[in-house]
PDB file of C-alpha atoms in Angstrom:
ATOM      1  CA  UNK A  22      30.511  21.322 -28.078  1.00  0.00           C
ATOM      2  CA  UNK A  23      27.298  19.538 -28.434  1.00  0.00           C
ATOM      3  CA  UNK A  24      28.219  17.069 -25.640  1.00  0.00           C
ATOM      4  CA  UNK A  25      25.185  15.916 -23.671  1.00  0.00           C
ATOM      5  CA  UNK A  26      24.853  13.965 -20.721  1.00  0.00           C
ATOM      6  CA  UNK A  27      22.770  10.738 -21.057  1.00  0.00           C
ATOM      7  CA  UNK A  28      22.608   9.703 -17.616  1.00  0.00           C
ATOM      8  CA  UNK A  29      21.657  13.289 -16.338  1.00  0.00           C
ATOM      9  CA  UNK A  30      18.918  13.377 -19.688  1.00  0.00           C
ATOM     10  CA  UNK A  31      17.341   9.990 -18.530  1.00  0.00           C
ATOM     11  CA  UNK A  32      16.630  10.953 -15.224  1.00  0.00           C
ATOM     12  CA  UNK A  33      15.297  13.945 -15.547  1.00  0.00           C
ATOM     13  CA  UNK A  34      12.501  12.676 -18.576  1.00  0.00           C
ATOM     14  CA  UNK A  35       9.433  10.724 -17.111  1.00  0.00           C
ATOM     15  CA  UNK A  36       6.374  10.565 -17.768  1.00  0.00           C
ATOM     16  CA  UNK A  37       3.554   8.677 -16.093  1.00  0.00           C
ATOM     17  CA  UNK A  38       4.043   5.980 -18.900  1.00  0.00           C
ATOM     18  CA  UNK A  39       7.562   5.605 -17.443  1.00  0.00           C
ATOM     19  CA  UNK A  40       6.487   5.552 -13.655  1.00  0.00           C
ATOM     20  CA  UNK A  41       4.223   3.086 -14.449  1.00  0.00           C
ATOM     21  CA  UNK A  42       5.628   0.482 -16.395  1.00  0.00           C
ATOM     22  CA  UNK A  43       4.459  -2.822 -13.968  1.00  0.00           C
ATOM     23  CA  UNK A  44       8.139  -3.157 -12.804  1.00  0.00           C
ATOM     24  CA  UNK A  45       8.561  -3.454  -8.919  1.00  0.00           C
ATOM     25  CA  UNK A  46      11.557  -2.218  -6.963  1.00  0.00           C
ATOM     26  CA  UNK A  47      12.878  -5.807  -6.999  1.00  0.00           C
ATOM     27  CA  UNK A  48      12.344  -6.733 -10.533  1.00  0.00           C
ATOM     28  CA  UNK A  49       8.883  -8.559 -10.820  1.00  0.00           C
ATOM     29  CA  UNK A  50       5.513  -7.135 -11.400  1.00  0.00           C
ATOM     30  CA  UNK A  51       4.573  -4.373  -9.191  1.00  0.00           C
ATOM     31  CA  UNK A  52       1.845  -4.889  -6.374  1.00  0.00           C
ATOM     32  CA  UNK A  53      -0.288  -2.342  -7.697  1.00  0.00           C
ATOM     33  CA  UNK A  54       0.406  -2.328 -11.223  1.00  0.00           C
ATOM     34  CA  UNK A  55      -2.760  -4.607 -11.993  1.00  0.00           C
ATOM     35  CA  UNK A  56      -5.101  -2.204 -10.247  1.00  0.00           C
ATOM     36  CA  UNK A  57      -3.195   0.818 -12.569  1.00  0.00           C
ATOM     37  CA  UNK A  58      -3.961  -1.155 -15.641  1.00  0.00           C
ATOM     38  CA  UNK A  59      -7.526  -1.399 -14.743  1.00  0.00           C
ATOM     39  CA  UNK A  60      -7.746   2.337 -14.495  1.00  0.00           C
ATOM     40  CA  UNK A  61      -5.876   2.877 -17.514  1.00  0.00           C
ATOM     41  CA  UNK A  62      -8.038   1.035 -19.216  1.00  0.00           C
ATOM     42  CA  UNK A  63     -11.019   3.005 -17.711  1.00  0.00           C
ATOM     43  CA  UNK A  64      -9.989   6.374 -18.654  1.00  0.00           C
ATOM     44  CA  UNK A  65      -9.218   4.963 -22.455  1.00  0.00           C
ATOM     45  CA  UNK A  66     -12.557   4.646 -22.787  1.00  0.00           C
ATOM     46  CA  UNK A  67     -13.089   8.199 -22.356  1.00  0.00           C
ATOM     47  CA  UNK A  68     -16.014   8.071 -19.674  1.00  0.00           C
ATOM     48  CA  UNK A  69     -13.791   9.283 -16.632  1.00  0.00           C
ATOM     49  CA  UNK A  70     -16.488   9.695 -14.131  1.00  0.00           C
ATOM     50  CA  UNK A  71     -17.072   6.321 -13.965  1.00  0.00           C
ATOM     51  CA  UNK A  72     -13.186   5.754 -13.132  1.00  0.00           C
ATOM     52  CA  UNK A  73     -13.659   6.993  -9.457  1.00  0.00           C
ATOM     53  CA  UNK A  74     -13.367   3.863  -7.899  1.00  0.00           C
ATOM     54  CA  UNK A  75     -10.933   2.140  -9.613  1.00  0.00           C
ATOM     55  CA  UNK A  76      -8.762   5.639  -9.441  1.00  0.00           C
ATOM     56  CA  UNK A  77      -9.256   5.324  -5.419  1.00  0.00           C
ATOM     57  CA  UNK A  78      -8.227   1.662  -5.228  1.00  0.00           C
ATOM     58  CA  UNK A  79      -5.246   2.461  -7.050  1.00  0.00           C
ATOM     59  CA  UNK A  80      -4.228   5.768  -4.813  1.00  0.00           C
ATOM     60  CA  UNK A  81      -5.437   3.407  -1.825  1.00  0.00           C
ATOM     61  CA  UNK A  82      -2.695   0.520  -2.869  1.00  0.00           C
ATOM     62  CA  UNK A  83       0.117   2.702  -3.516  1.00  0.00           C
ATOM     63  CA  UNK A  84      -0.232   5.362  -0.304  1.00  0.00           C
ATOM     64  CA  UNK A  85      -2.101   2.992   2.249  1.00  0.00           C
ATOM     65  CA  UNK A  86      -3.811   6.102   3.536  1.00  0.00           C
ATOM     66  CA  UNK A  87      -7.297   4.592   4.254  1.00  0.00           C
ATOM     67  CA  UNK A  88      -5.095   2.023   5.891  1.00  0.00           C
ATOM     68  CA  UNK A  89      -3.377   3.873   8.012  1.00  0.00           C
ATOM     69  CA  UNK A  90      -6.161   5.680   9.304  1.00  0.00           C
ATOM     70  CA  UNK A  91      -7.780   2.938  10.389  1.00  0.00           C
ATOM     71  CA  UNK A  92      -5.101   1.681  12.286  1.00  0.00           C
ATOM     72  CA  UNK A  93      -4.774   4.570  13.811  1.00  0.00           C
ATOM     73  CA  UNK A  94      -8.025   4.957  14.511  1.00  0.00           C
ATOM     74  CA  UNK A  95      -7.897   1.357  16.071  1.00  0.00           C
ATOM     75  CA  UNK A  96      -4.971   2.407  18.050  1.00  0.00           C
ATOM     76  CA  UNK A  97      -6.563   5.074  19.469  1.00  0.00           C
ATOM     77  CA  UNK A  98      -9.719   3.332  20.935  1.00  0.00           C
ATOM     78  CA  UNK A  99      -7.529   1.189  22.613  1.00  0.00           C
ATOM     79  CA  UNK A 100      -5.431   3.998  24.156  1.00  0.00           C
ATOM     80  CA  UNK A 101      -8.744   5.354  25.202  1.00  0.00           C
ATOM     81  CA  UNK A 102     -10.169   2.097  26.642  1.00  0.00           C
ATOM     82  CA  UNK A 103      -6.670   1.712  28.702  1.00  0.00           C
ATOM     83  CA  UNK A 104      -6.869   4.958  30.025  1.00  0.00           C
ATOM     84  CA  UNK A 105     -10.797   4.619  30.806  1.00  0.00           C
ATOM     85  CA  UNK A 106     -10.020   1.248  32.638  1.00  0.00           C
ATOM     86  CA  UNK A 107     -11.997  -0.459  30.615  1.00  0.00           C
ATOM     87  CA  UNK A 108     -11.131  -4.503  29.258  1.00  0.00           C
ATOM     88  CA  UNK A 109      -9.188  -4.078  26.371  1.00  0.00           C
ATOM     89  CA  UNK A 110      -8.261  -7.528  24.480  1.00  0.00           C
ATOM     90  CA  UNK A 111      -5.105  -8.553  24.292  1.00  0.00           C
ATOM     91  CA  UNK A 112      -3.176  -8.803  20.570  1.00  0.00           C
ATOM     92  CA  UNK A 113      -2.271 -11.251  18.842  1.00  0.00           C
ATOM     93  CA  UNK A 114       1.508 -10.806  19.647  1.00  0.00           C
ATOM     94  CA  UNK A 115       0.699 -11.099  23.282  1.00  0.00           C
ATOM     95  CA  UNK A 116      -1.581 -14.245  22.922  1.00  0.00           C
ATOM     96  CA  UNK A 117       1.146 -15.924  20.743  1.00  0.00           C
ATOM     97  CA  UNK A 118       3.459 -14.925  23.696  1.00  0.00           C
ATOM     98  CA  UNK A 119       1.182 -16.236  26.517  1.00  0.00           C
ATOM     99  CA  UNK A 120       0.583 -19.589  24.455  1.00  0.00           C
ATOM    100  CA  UNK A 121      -3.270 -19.105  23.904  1.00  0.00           C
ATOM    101  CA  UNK A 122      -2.385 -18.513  20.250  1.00  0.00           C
ATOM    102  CA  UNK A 123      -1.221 -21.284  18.442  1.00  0.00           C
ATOM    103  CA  UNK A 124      -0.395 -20.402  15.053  1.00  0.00           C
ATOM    104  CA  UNK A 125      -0.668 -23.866  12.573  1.00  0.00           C
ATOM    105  CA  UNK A 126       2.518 -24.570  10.176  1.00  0.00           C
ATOM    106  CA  UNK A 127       4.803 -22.036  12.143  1.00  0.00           C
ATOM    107  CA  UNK A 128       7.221 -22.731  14.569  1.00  0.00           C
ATOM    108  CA  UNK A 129       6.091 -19.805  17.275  1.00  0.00           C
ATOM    109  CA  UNK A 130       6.040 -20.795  20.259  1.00  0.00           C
TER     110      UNK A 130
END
């Protein structure tokens, strides 16, 4: 009958124009839209190679996966150091706890 469904059309159509239009999940600019627009305007110039970086810092800011790894990596060391025995230091939660940490303009105790 020629009857199409709009919603179902929508949905199903993006393209990387689309998924990157600077609009956050809450309505304001997204956090990594200004690095995207950098890159953009990287490859427009047509000299991709030199886009590396910028195309890393943008992957970086919307995965997290250096990031992660690090703190994982940091988490790790001090697993090993508890298990070794050795001094670890304490965090920052546990300082704040303790007192040792006082944190200006908040109201931690």
């Amino acid at each position: 009958l020629g009857f199409t469904n709009k919603r179902e059309e929508s949905t199903t159509r993006c393209s990387a124009t689309d998924m990157s239009s600077g609009w956050g999940s809450r309505g304001q600019m997204g956090r990594c839209f200004p690095i995207f627009q950098e890159f953009s305007d990287c490859v427009s110039l047509g000299d991709k190679s030199a886009c590396g970086e910028l195309r890393e810092d943008y992957f970086e800011c919307l995965h997290h996966n250096k990031e992660i790894a690090r703190v994982n990596a940091i988490n790790l060391e001090r697993e090993r150091k508890i298990k070794a025995g050795l001094p670890v230091p304490t965090s920052l939660t546990e300082d704040a706890k303790s007192g040792e940490l006082k944190l200006p303009f908040t109201k931690v105790q």
